[in-house]
Amino acid sequence: MALRVAILFGVAALAGRGAHAYPEFQRYSQQVSGRFVNCAMCHVHPDGPIGLKPGQIGKLTPAELGQLNSARGAFLPGQDVMNPILNEFGNALLKKLGKKRILELRLQPDQLADAYGYESDIDGDGVPDAHEFLQGTDPVDPQNGAPWALFTHNLRRYAFPHLFLLVTATALGLFGMNNLLKWFHQTMDKGSPEPGATGTKH
Amino acid sequence: MPTARTQDLMRFLAERFPLEKFSFRSLVQKKEVPLHKMAWAYYLGGLALFCFFIQLSTGLLLLFYYEPTVSDAHASVEFITHNVSGGALIRNLHTWSSSAMILFVLAHLVTTFAMKAFEKPREMTWISGVVLLLLTFAFGFTGYLLPWHQIAVNATKVGLQSIEEAGRYLPGELGKLPGQIKELIQGEQSVGQATLSRFYALHVVILPFTLCALLGFHLLSVQLHGMSQGVDKATNKTEAFFPFFLLKDFSLWGIGFLVMFVLALCLPFESFFSFPLFQPFDPLGSTPEGIKPEWYFFFVYYPLELLPFWFIMLASTVALGGLFMTPWLFRPANRRTLAFLACAAALYLIVMTVFGQNIYALFKGSQ
């Protein structure tokens, strides 16, 4: 058992050599958005790929290490690889652009969004992944995004039937309440010997 | 034979709790609400109460899935948000209504002060209201930790550290008290499972029961004495509490619910923050930037970051003591003076909440 663990750690350490997160993209996203961004934008673990925690290289199984090596060889775009240290956005970037282009873009992180394109929206929150990158929000969490963009998208998304029914129910409730108030007014005014006296005048 | 002091006490209590008014006729049928330019403020307490009802109902639903352990708390909250039908809506409704509740409680306190609603015989109503405000803050503080994400745990650590720091400025044996209070709340060396268990017990059992009991007392007191005059020049225009005021109150609740529901459905509260703050707390991992308490603590948080601790401690003690002693301290003040003071307090709260970060950056260079 100890030998297996030692081998696993050895393999992990070897695989870890030369494995780098690309902080240029993180720095650029943080700079243009003003929001704090960490490695979790593209990686499984928020502290990046190197380490022994879940989602980091040191924790990968032999099968996952095989996937990692295949992903590292995906220099051209369109290759169907799944890097276990990357999240869905990281893998989508790899698949769309290929590793060669990503390495080139490290020198021009401002071009990443345009190169990736604005069609993909992994979390389905209505904000394209590329915009999420520029706005420093999480591209794989529908609860996180630029507030105004999320609000307007969700307003449209839930306009019918959710919001329509809610607004209708509230309007009907208020209408009923208003009529009830009028009825009380009329009833009390009829019952009052001095209309307009304290308690019934508004 | 009762002594003079006992007689004074009995008279004091009889004036504050007039049992002769404890009847359906007096509490409901005969209760009148004054109509004047500040009459809108009478609805703020009801709105805070409505938010509390939302808190109770959504909190109960969240209890079905939430697991109060450091290993599962974050995962259970994520499960609620992403896997449970309507989970995100319920959670967002809980978060939005908690903020709304604090907003309405604060607004209620400020307007009540401006309207001199603490005047004799409403001193106990005022004091119970101040305790309710503190309980509401305690709800916010304890609830903040429960999702066990980065900002929750780290902000709680900062909050608890502040309590311990107060001991440095207290003389002799008294100096140990804040540390002991911190230990009592924290339950172990650092914020961990014991802290989470205690905060959970406080948030879902102790505080709700305490708040319900005190709220009952507060509402009964309000009903017994009726609405305060509210303005210096008494108005002869009134409306019956039942049904007119109550139905208008319910209408406002309906509008309030609509607004909160739309916000909860369309605008996740977390979207205002950097996403790393909502990752599970990792005691061995790096601490993300931007750790700070909920917005309703900014009025004390940013001054605490900028000014000496002893000054904030002194100012807080004076402010809190002043709040409790308001019915006696401001007895001679007229409503114009009170309105001015209330506006100044409201301005301070708004400026520190909205621009606190900018003010901090102005003095310290950057956030």
XYZ file of C-alpha atoms in Angstrom, chain A residues 3 30 59 88 110 134 138:
7
model
C 4.623 1.529 -2.220
C -9.013 41.033 -12.557
C -4.532 13.897 -6.302
C -15.755 23.090 -17.955
C -6.796 40.949 -23.941
C -13.988 40.069 -19.016
C -17.686 32.625 -12.721
